[in-house]
Coordinates of C-alpha atoms and ligand atoms in Angstrom, one line a residue:
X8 CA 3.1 15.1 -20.8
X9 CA 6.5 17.2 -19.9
X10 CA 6.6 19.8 -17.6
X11 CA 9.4 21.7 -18.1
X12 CA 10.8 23.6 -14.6
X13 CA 13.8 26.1 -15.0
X14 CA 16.5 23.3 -13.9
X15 CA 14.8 19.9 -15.1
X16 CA 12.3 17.9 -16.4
X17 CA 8.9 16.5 -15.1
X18 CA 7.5 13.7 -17.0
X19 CA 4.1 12.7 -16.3
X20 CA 2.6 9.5 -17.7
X21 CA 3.5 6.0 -18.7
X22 CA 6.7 5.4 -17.0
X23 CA 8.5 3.9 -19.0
X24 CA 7.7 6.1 -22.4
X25 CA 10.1 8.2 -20.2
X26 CA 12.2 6.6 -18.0
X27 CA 14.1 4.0 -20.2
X28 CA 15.3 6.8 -23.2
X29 CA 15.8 8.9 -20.2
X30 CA 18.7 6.2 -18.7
X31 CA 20.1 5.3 -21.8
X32 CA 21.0 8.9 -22.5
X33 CA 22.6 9.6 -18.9
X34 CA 24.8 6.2 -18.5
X35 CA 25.2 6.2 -14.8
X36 CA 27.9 4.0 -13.2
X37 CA 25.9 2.3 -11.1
X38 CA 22.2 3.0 -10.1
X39 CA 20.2 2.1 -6.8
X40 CA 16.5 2.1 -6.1
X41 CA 15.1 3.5 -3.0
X42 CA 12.2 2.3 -1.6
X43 CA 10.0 1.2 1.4
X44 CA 8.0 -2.1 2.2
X45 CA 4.9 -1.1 0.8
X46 CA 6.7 0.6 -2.5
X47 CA 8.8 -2.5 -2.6
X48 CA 5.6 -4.7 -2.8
X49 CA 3.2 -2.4 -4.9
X50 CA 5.6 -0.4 -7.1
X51 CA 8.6 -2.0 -7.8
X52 CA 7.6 -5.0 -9.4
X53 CA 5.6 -2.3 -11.7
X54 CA 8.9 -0.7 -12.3
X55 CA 11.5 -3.0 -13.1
X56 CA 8.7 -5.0 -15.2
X57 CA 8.3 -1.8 -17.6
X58 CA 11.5 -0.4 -17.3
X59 CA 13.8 -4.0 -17.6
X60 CA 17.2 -2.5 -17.7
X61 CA 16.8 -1.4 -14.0
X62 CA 16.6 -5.0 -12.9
X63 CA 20.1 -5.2 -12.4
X64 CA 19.9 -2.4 -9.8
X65 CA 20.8 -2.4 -6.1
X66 CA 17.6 -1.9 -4.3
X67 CA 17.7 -0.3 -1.1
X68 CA 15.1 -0.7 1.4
X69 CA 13.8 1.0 4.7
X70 CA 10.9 1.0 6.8
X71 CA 7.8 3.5 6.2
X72 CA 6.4 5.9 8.2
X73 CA 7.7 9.5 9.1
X74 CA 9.5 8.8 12.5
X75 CA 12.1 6.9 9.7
X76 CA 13.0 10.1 8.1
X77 CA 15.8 10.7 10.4
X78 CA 20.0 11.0 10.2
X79 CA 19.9 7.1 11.7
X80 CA 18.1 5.8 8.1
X81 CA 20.4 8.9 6.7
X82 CA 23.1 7.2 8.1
X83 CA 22.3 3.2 7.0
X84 CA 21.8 4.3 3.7
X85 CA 25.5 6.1 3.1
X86 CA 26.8 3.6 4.3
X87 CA 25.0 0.7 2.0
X88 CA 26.2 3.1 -1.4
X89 CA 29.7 3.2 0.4
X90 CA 29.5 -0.5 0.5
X91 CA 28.3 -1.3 -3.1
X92 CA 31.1 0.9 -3.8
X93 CA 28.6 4.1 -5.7
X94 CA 31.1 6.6 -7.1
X95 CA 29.5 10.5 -8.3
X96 CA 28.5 9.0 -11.1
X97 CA 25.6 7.2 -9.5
X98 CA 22.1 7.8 -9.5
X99 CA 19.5 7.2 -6.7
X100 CA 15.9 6.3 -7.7
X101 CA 13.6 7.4 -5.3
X102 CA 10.6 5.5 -5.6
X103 CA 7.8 6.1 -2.9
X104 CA 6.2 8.8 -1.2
X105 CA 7.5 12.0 0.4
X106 CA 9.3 10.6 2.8
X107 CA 11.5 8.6 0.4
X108 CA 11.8 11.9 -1.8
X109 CA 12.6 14.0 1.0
X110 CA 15.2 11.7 2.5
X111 CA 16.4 10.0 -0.2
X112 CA 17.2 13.2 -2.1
X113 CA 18.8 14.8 1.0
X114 CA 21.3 11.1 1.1
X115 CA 21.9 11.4 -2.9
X116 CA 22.1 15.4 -2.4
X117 CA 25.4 15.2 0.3
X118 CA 27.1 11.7 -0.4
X119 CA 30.2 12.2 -1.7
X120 CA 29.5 16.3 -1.7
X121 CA 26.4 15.1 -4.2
X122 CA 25.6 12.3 -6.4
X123 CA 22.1 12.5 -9.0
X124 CA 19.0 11.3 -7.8
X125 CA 15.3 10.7 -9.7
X126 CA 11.8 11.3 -8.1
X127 CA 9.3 8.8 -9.0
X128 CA 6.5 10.1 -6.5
X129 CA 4.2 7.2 -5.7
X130 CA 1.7 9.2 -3.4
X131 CA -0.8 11.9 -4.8
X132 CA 0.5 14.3 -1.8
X133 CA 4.3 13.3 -3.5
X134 CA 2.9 13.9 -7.0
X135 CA 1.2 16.8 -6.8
X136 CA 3.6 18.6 -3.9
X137 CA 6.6 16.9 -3.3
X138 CA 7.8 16.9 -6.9
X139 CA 8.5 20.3 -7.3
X140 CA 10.3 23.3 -5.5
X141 CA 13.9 21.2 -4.5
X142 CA 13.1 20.9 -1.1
X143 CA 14.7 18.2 0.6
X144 CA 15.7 17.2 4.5
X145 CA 14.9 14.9 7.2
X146 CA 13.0 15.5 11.0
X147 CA 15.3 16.0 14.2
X148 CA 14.7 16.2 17.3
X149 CA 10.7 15.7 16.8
X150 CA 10.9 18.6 14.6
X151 CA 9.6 17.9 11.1
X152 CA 12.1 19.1 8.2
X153 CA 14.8 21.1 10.5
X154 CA 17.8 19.3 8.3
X155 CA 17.9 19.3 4.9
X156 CA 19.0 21.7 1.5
X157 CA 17.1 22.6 -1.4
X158 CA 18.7 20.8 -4.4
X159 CA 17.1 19.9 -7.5
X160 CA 16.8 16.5 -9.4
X161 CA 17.4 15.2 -12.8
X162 CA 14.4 14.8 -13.3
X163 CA 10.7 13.6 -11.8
X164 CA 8.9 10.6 -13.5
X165 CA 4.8 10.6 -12.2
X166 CA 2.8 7.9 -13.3
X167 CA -0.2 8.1 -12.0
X168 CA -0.6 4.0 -12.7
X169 CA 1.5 3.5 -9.1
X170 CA -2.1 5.2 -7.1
X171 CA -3.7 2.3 -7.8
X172 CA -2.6 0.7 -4.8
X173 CA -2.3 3.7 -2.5
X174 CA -5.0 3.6 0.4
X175 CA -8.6 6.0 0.1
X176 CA -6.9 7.6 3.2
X177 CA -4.0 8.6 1.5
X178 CA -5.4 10.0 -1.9
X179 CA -7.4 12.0 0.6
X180 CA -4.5 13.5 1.7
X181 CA -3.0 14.5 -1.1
X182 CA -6.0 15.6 -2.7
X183 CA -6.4 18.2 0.1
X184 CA -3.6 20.1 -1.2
X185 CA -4.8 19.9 -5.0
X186 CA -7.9 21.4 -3.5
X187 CA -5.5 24.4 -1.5
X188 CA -3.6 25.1 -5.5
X189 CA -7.7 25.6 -6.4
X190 CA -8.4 27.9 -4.0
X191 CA -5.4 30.1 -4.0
X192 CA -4.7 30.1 -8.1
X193 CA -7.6 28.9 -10.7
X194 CA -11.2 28.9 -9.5
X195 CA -11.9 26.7 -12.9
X196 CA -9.9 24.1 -11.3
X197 CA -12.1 24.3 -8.1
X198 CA -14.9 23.8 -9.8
X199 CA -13.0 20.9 -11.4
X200 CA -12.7 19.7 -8.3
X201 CA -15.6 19.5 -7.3
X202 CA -16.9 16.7 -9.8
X203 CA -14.3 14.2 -8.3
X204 CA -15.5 11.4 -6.1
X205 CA -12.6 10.7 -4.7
X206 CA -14.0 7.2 -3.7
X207 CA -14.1 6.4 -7.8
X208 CA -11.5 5.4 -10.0
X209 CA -10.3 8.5 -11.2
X210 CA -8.5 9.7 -13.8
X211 CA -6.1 11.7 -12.3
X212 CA -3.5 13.0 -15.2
X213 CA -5.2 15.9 -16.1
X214 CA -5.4 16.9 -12.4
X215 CA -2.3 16.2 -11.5
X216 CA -1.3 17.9 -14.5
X217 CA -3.2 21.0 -13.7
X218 CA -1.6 21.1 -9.8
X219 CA 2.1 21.1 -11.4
X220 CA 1.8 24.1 -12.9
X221 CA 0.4 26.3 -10.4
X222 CA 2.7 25.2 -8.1
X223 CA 5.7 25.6 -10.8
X224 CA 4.6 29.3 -11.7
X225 CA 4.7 30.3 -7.9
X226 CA 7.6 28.5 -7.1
X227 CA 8.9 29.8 -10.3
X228 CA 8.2 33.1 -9.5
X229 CA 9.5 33.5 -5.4
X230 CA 11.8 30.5 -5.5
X231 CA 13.2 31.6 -2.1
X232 CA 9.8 32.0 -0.1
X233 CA 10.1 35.6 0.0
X234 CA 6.9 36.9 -1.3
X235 CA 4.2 35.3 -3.7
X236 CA 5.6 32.3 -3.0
X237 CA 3.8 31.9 1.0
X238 CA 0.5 31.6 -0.7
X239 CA 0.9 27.5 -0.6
X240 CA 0.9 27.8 3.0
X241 CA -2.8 28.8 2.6
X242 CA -3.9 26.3 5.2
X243 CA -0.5 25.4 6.6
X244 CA -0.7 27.9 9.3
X245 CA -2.8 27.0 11.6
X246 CA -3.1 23.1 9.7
X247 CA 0.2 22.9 10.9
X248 CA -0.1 23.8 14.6
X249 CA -3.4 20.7 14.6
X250 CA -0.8 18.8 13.1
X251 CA 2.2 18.5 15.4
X252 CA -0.5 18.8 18.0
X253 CA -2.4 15.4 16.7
X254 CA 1.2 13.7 16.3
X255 CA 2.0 14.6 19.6
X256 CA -1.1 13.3 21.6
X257 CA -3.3 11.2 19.2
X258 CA -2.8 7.3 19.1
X259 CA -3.5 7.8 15.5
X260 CA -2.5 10.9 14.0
X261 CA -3.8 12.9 11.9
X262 CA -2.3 13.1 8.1
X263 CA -0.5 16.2 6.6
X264 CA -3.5 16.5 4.5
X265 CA -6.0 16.1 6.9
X266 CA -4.7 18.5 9.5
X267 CA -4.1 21.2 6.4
X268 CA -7.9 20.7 5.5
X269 CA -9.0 21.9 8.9
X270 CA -6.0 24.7 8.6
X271 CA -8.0 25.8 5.3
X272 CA -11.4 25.8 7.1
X273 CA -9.8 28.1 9.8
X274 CA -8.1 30.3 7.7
X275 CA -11.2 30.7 5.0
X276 CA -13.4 32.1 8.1
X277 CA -10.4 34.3 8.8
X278 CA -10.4 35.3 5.8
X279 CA -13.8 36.0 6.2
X280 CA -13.1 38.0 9.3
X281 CA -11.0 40.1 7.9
X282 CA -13.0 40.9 5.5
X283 CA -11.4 40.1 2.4
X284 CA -13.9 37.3 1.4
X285 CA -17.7 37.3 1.2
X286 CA -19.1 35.5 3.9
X287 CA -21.5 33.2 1.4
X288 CA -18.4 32.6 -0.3
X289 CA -16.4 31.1 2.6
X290 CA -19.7 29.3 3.3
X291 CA -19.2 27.1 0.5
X292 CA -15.3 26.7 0.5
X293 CA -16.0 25.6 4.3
X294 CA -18.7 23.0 3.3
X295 CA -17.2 21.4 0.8
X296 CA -14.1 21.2 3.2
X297 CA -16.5 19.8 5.7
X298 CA -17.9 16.7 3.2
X299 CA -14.4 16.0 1.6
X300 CA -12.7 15.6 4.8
X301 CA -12.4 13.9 8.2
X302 CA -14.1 15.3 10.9
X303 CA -11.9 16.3 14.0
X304 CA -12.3 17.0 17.4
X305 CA -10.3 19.8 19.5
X306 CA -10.5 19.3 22.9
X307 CA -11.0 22.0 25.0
X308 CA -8.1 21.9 27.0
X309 CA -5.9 21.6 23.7
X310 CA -6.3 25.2 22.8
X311 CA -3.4 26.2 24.9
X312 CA -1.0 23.8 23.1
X313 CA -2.3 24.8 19.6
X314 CA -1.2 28.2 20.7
X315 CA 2.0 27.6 21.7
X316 CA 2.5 25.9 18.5
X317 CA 1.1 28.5 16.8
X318 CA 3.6 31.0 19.1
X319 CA 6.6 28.9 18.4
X320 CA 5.9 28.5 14.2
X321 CA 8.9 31.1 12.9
X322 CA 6.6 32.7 11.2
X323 CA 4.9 34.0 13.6
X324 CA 5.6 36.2 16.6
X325 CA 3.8 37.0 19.8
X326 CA -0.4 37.4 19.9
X327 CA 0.4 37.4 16.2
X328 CA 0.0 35.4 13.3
X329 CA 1.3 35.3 9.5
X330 CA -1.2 33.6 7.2
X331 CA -1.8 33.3 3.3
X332 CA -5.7 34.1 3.1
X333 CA -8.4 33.9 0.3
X334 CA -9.7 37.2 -1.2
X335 CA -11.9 34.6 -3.4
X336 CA -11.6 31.4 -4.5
X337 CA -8.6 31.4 -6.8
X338 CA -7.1 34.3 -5.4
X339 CA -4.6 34.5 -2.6
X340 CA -2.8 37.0 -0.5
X341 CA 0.2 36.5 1.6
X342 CA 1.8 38.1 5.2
X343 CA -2.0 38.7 6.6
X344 CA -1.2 39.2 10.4
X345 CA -4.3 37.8 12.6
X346 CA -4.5 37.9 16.1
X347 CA -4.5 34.2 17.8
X348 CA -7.7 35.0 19.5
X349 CA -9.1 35.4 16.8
X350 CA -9.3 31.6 15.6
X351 CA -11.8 29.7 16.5
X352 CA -10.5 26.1 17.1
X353 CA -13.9 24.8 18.7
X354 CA -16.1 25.5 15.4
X355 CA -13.4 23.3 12.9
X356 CA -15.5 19.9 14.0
X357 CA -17.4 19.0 11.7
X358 CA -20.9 20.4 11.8
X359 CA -23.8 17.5 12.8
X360 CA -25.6 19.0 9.6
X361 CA -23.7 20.8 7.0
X362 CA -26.8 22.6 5.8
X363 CA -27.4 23.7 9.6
X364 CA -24.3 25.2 9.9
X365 CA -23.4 29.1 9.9
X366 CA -20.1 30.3 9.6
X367 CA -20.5 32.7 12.3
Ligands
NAD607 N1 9.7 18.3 -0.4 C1 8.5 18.9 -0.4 O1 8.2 19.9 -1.0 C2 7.4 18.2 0.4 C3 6.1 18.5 0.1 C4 5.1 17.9 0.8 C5 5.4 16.9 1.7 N2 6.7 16.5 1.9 C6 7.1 15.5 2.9 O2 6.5 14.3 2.4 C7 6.2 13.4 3.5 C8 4.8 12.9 3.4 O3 4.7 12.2 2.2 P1 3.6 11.1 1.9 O4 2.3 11.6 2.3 O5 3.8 10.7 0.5 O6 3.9 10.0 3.0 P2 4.8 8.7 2.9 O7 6.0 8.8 2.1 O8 5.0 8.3 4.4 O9 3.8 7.6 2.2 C9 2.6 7.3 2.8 C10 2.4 5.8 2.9 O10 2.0 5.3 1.6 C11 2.8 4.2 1.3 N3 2.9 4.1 -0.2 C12 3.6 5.0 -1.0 N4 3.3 4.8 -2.2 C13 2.4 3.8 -2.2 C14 1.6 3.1 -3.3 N5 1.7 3.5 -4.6 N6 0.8 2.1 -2.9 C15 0.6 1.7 -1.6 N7 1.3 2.4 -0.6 C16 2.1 3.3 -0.9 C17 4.1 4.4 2.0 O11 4.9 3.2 2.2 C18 3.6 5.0 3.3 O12 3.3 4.0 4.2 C19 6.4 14.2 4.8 O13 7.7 13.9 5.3 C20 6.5 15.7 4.3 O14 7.4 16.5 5.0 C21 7.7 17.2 1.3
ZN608 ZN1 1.3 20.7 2.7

């Protein structure tokens, strides 16, 4: 399947159906694979066994994990193309999740003033929302994404072969923002949705697939975040402020996904609220929310710090916040202002009983 964005190509399927024609057109001077431990173990071997001409490339590796996507690995990784002597003719393969998109991108995107890089997104969350929209950029300072330009690839190879090996815990976290493109864009797709057990094998093409292009149209549409395009943030508002509140005190953390699930159950009972969804509607988007997803608890005393997260998000300002809500499932609108004492952080836990549970 191609997916064909304004400035390149997506390709999603068999890897190398795509990959090898796609390298033999663009003759690159030299060509470097980036990847992590766990992408070097479970994807790689896939990769250079299907796609043989890249076995004479120079693999780069780095360690996993977010608190790696800084200007240190930024740094150890310009230096290892100086070294192996990669002119602007190059091309960095990016294989792995968002992290090694993100940062990989943003090495290929400003060594020597910009060299061409691939996306093969091995994680659903990189599949489905990584892949498109050119954002690229590392953390500083604690602060997740403050470096980094929007520059696009040459193109994006998905093959959905490489989840085979990704944890349950990780699908799950992408999956949450396949069910967020439901809710704000295609209510057929949400019912979709909600005959995948995500437990299964699964055959997620078609899904995938269907996630691509509504995130394409809206980034197609607002490609500077000015307007339509602050509807996939449905979730992130408030998902966010639990999120760099579970990185900062949990001994686990919560994932992306995860924290944007309970941003989505918080913002569908605003949207409630407000009134711009029927309450047995937000019932349901709330349960199934509740079954899909982890269970978290707020403590009490954490409601201060979710609000001075929530107070500090640029979005926002003051008592005030700016969310993407639901007016019903498939249907989003953009720049709602809510007042922060109007979320209710205690009621996101999951329920003991889902049937016993009223939204309000
Ligand atoms: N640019 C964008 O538009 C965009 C969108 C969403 C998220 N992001 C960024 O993406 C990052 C999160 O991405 P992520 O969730 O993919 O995390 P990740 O890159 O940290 O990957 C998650 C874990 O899965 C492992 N892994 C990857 N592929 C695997 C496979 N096929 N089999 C087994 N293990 C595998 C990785 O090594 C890692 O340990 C964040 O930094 C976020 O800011 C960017
Ligand atoms: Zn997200």
């Amino acid at each position: 399947m191609i997916i064909q964005t304004q400035d390149y190509t997506v390709f999603l399927g068999a890897i190398d159906i795509y990959l090898a024609p796609f390298l033999q057109r663009q003759q690159y001077s030299n060509i470097a694979i980036l990847v992590d431990e766990n992408t070097r173990q479970y994807c790689l071997p896939y990769l250079l066994e299907v796609v043989p001409s890249l076995k004479s490339a120079v693999i780069l590796t780095i360690t996993s994990g977010e608190q790696h996507k800084n200007i240190d690995t930024c740094a150890f990784l310009w230096q290892q193309l100086l070294e192996y002597q990669f002119d602007r003719r190059s091309l960095l393969l990016n294989l792995g999740g968002g992290v090694i998109g993100d940062m990989g991108g943003f090495v290929a995107a400003t060594y020597k003033r910009g060299i061409c890089f691939v996306q093969i997104p091995t994680t659903l969350l990189a599949q489905v929302d990584a892949s498109i929209g050119g954002k690229l950029g590392i953390d500083l300072g604690g602060i997740k994404n403050s470096v980094g330009v929007f520059q696009n690839p040459q193109a994006v190879f998905i093959d959905p072969q490489f989840l085979q090996t990704l944890p349950a815990r990780q699908l799950l976290n992408g999956f949450a923002e396949m069910v967020k493109h439901a809710l704000i864009a295609d209510a057929d797709y949400w019912k979709k949705l909600q005959t995948v057990d995500i437990s299964a094998p699964q055959s997620w093409q078609e899904l995938i697939h269907t996630s691509l292009l509504i995130k394409k149209e809206v980034v197609e549409a607002d490609p500077l975040e000015q307007g339509l395009r602050k509807i996939l943030n449905f979730g992130h508002t408030i998902g966010h402020a639990i999120e760099s509140y579970s990185l900062q005190y949990d001994s686990e953390p919560l994932l992306h996904g995860e924290a944007v699930a309970l941003g989505m159950i918080a913002e569908t009972r605003l949207s409630v609220q407000q009134g711009l969804l029927p309450e047995s509607v937000g019932t349901q988007v709330c349960n199934y929310l509740q079954q899909q997803f982890p269970a978290y608890q707020i403590p009490n005393d954490a409601i201060a710090t979710l609000t001075y997260y929530l107070q500090n998000d640029k979005k926002n300002s003051g008592q005030k916040i700016q969310s993407s809500l639901l007016q019903a499932i498939g249907n989003a609108v953009y720049d709602q202002t809510i007042g922060i004492d109007q979320i209710d952080f205690n009621r996101l836990t999951k329920a003991s009983s889902v049937e016993n549970y009223t939204l309000f």
